[in-house]
Amino acid sequence: MEILQLQSINHNLILPQEQILSSSKPFIEANTIQCSLEEIKEKHLIPTFRNNERLISIAEFIETICKVVGKLYEGEQILQPNIRLSHPVKSRIPDAKHKQVSELEEWETTLFYERCAFVVEIPSVTAKVGDNTLSLMAGGIKSYNLDQVNGKESSNQHFQFFIGFLNKVCSNGVLWNDGYSKLVTVRQLGELHVLIHNLFEQYNASHHLHHLRRLNELEITEKQFAQIVGRARLYPHLPSNVKNGIPSLLLGDAQLNQVVRDYYKDESFCRQENGNINLWKLYNLFTSATKNSYIDSFLERNVNSYHFVENVRWAIENQSHNWFLN
């Protein structure tokens, strides 16, 4: 695994890792709540298949990511996972079946969350892109709604996981395909551990950073920005035979509205006085907007944002056609 040239950090000035949570700002915002790993382990139920065979728990998934990170980055500072949950599934014990909701005691209720996203930050592994400091991070997404829990027998379970960078100024995820497993299916926790380890070990952080820094070297004009946004609104409605030949863009209208607003108002990534904006800042406008996605679509939209802006960069450098830009 290629080792990054790390920024010098005085570890004596850093609080013990058990006191620090990964990413001080939310890395995802839409329809989620924050939760600790301890609460998940102690209070949340674990779903089962119809034959009562239990699924891999969210806590086990998070702990597996942490173990792999701890092994591959031994000696580095690794913060506590920042966990966001959505879609609660609530129930109650039989003895409380006749009680009003307001009368229920805490011990009479049961709970688990259908969907989870989390990141584990490694702040001692840092790099600079433009004016922004990035720190290494890893994480995963679990959606129990993808597992066929109503089947007669236990079946494959679905997971997504990733390794990349976290932009410290805004907690935007900085990801691309080489550090992203779109959706894997496993039956046992051991299988999941192997897949996570393989992806994290093969991830080339220096190669990723090289491509990110190239985005900081090119700008688009206000007219080109308007062209991209306008075409992005047309894209979902294109005939299939036309859309198939165009690089995909997965942002919806709500995300595009935020991109336009932040183009003028974002303190870190807004346009210059002449209206120009470099592609690194444009990329961060996109990844900021993806934080308002549901857990199910968050990760894919984040990775898609990089590849969309990279296609714009390639078209500018090579003076080639890009449907969104030309």
PDB file of N, CA, C and O in Angstrom, residues 37 40-41 44-47 54-64 112-113 116 118 142 144 147 157 159 189 192:
ATOM      1  N   LEU A  37     -22.089   4.325  18.818  1.00  0.00           N
ATOM      2  CA  LEU A  37     -21.945   2.878  18.652  1.00  0.00           C
ATOM      3  C   LEU A  37     -22.406   2.157  19.914  1.00  0.00           C
ATOM      4  O   LEU A  37     -23.022   1.086  19.828  1.00  0.00           O
ATOM      5  N   ILE A  40     -26.185   1.781  19.931  1.00  0.00           N
ATOM      6  CA  ILE A  40     -26.626   0.766  18.966  1.00  0.00           C
ATOM      7  C   ILE A  40     -26.416  -0.635  19.532  1.00  0.00           C
ATOM      8  O   ILE A  40     -27.290  -1.501  19.442  1.00  0.00           O
ATOM      9  N   LYS A  41     -25.256  -0.872  20.145  1.00  0.00           N
ATOM     10  CA  LYS A  41     -24.937  -2.198  20.681  1.00  0.00           C
ATOM     11  C   LYS A  41     -25.808  -2.570  21.869  1.00  0.00           C
ATOM     12  O   LYS A  41     -26.203  -3.729  22.031  1.00  0.00           O
ATOM     13  N   HIS A  44     -30.365  -1.351  20.493  1.00  0.00           N
ATOM     14  CA  HIS A  44     -31.062  -1.597  19.235  1.00  0.00           C
ATOM     15  C   HIS A  44     -31.161  -3.093  18.942  1.00  0.00           C
ATOM     16  O   HIS A  44     -30.202  -3.846  19.138  1.00  0.00           O
ATOM     17  N   LEU A  45     -32.309  -3.498  18.435  1.00  0.00           N
ATOM     18  CA  LEU A  45     -32.519  -4.889  18.053  1.00  0.00           C
ATOM     19  C   LEU A  45     -31.712  -5.232  16.805  1.00  0.00           C
ATOM     20  O   LEU A  45     -31.295  -4.356  16.054  1.00  0.00           O
ATOM     21  N   ILE A  46     -31.537  -6.528  16.569  1.00  0.00           N
ATOM     22  CA  ILE A  46     -30.900  -7.027  15.352  1.00  0.00           C
ATOM     23  C   ILE A  46     -31.961  -7.752  14.535  1.00  0.00           C
ATOM     24  O   ILE A  46     -32.562  -8.714  15.026  1.00  0.00           O
ATOM     25  N   PRO A  47     -32.242  -7.333  13.321  1.00  0.00           N
ATOM     26  CA  PRO A  47     -33.255  -8.002  12.495  1.00  0.00           C
ATOM     27  C   PRO A  47     -32.875  -9.454  12.210  1.00  0.00           C
ATOM     28  O   PRO A  47     -31.688  -9.813  12.202  1.00  0.00           O
ATOM     29  N   ARG A  54     -30.135 -14.557  12.443  1.00  0.00           N
ATOM     30  CA  ARG A  54     -29.939 -13.118  12.533  1.00  0.00           C
ATOM     31  C   ARG A  54     -29.085 -12.582  11.386  1.00  0.00           C
ATOM     32  O   ARG A  54     -28.244 -13.295  10.822  1.00  0.00           O
ATOM     33  N   LEU A  55     -29.324 -11.336  11.048  1.00  0.00           N
ATOM     34  CA  LEU A  55     -28.513 -10.653  10.050  1.00  0.00           C
ATOM     35  C   LEU A  55     -27.255 -10.097  10.711  1.00  0.00           C
ATOM     36  O   LEU A  55     -27.175 -10.005  11.937  1.00  0.00           O
ATOM     37  N   ILE A  56     -26.280  -9.724   9.897  1.00  0.00           N
ATOM     38  CA  ILE A  56     -25.113  -9.006  10.398  1.00  0.00           C
ATOM     39  C   ILE A  56     -25.598  -7.663  10.933  1.00  0.00           C
ATOM     40  O   ILE A  56     -26.294  -6.923  10.237  1.00  0.00           O
ATOM     41  N   SER A  57     -25.257  -7.349  12.159  1.00  0.00           N
ATOM     42  CA  SER A  57     -25.766  -6.123  12.768  1.00  0.00           C
ATOM     43  C   SER A  57     -25.004  -4.905  12.283  1.00  0.00           C
ATOM     44  O   SER A  57     -23.866  -4.991  11.799  1.00  0.00           O
ATOM     45  N   ILE A  58     -25.640  -3.747  12.414  1.00  0.00           N
ATOM     46  CA  ILE A  58     -24.977  -2.486  12.088  1.00  0.00           C
ATOM     47  C   ILE A  58     -23.722  -2.318  12.930  1.00  0.00           C
ATOM     48  O   ILE A  58     -22.678  -1.885  12.443  1.00  0.00           O
ATOM     49  N   ALA A  59     -23.809  -2.676  14.220  1.00  0.00           N
ATOM     50  CA  ALA A  59     -22.644  -2.546  15.102  1.00  0.00           C
ATOM     51  C   ALA A  59     -21.477  -3.407  14.613  1.00  0.00           C
ATOM     52  O   ALA A  59     -20.318  -2.976  14.625  1.00  0.00           O
ATOM     53  N   GLU A  60     -21.757  -4.626  14.167  1.00  0.00           N
ATOM     54  CA  GLU A  60     -20.699  -5.506  13.661  1.00  0.00           C
ATOM     55  C   GLU A  60     -20.073  -4.935  12.399  1.00  0.00           C
ATOM     56  O   GLU A  60     -18.845  -5.034  12.199  1.00  0.00           O
ATOM     57  N   PHE A  61     -20.877  -4.338  11.533  1.00  0.00           N
ATOM     58  CA  PHE A  61     -20.374  -3.722  10.309  1.00  0.00           C
ATOM     59  C   PHE A  61     -19.428  -2.569  10.652  1.00  0.00           C
ATOM     60  O   PHE A  61     -18.308  -2.470  10.122  1.00  0.00           O
ATOM     61  N   ILE A  62     -19.846  -1.700  11.562  1.00  0.00           N
ATOM     62  CA  ILE A  62     -19.023  -0.562  11.959  1.00  0.00           C
ATOM     63  C   ILE A  62     -17.725  -1.042  12.598  1.00  0.00           C
ATOM     64  O   ILE A  62     -16.627  -0.545  12.275  1.00  0.00           O
ATOM     65  N   GLU A  63     -17.813  -2.020  13.495  1.00  0.00           N
ATOM     66  CA  GLU A  63     -16.614  -2.519  14.173  1.00  0.00           C
ATOM     67  C   GLU A  63     -15.652  -3.191  13.200  1.00  0.00           C
ATOM     68  O   GLU A  63     -14.428  -3.113  13.364  1.00  0.00           O
ATOM     69  N   THR A  64     -16.183  -3.827  12.157  1.00  0.00           N
ATOM     70  CA  THR A  64     -15.331  -4.450  11.146  1.00  0.00           C
ATOM     71  C   THR A  64     -14.545  -3.394  10.379  1.00  0.00           C
ATOM     72  O   THR A  64     -13.335  -3.543  10.134  1.00  0.00           O
ATOM     73  N   PHE A 112     -35.012  -0.540  16.191  1.00  0.00           N
ATOM     74  CA  PHE A 112     -33.794  -0.576  15.387  1.00  0.00           C
ATOM     75  C   PHE A 112     -34.005   0.345  14.196  1.00  0.00           C
ATOM     76  O   PHE A 112     -35.132   0.751  13.898  1.00  0.00           O
ATOM     77  N   TYR A 113     -32.916   0.728  13.559  1.00  0.00           N
ATOM     78  CA  TYR A 113     -32.990   1.621  12.412  1.00  0.00           C
ATOM     79  C   TYR A 113     -32.666   0.850  11.149  1.00  0.00           C
ATOM     80  O   TYR A 113     -31.726   0.070  11.112  1.00  0.00           O
ATOM     81  N   CYS A 116     -28.288   3.056   7.849  1.00  0.00           N
ATOM     82  CA  CYS A 116     -27.171   3.631   8.590  1.00  0.00           C
ATOM     83  C   CYS A 116     -26.073   4.064   7.630  1.00  0.00           C
ATOM     84  O   CYS A 116     -25.764   3.373   6.669  1.00  0.00           O
ATOM     85  N   PHE A 118     -22.014   5.870   8.090  1.00  0.00           N
ATOM     86  CA  PHE A 118     -21.025   6.266   9.090  1.00  0.00           C
ATOM     87  C   PHE A 118     -19.672   6.507   8.447  1.00  0.00           C
ATOM     88  O   PHE A 118     -19.369   5.984   7.361  1.00  0.00           O
ATOM     89  N   LYS A 142     -25.365   0.836   5.356  1.00  0.00           N
ATOM     90  CA  LYS A 142     -26.172  -0.375   5.484  1.00  0.00           C
ATOM     91  C   LYS A 142     -27.638  -0.015   5.364  1.00  0.00           C
ATOM     92  O   LYS A 142     -28.116   0.905   6.035  1.00  0.00           O
ATOM     93  N   TYR A 144     -31.107  -2.193   5.528  1.00  0.00           N
ATOM     94  CA  TYR A 144     -31.751  -3.487   5.704  1.00  0.00           C
ATOM     95  C   TYR A 144     -32.894  -3.708   4.720  1.00  0.00           C
ATOM     96  O   TYR A 144     -33.290  -4.856   4.466  1.00  0.00           O
ATOM     97  N   ASP A 147     -32.238  -6.249   2.014  1.00  0.00           N
ATOM     98  CA  ASP A 147     -32.126  -7.673   2.349  1.00  0.00           C
ATOM     99  C   ASP A 147     -33.507  -8.320   2.381  1.00  0.00           C
ATOM    100  O   ASP A 147     -34.467  -7.729   2.872  1.00  0.00           O
ATOM    101  N   GLN A 157     -26.825 -10.596   2.140  1.00  0.00           N
ATOM    102  CA  GLN A 157     -27.005  -9.306   2.792  1.00  0.00           C
ATOM    103  C   GLN A 157     -26.168  -8.269   2.058  1.00  0.00           C
ATOM    104  O   GLN A 157     -25.088  -8.568   1.548  1.00  0.00           O
ATOM    105  N   PHE A 159     -24.211  -4.530   1.442  1.00  0.00           N
ATOM    106  CA  PHE A 159     -23.410  -3.511   2.112  1.00  0.00           C
ATOM    107  C   PHE A 159     -22.718  -2.626   1.074  1.00  0.00           C
ATOM    108  O   PHE A 159     -22.422  -3.067  -0.033  1.00  0.00           O
ATOM    109  N   LEU A 189     -20.072 -12.579   8.214  1.00  0.00           N
ATOM    110  CA  LEU A 189     -19.268 -11.419   8.567  1.00  0.00           C
ATOM    111  C   LEU A 189     -17.827 -11.567   8.075  1.00  0.00           C
ATOM    112  O   LEU A 189     -17.199 -10.589   7.673  1.00  0.00           O
ATOM    113  N   LEU A 192     -17.441 -10.345   4.573  1.00  0.00           N
ATOM    114  CA  LEU A 192     -17.470  -8.888   4.528  1.00  0.00           C
ATOM    115  C   LEU A 192     -16.124  -8.312   4.936  1.00  0.00           C
ATOM    116  O   LEU A 192     -15.619  -7.373   4.305  1.00  0.00           O
TER     117      LEU A 192
END
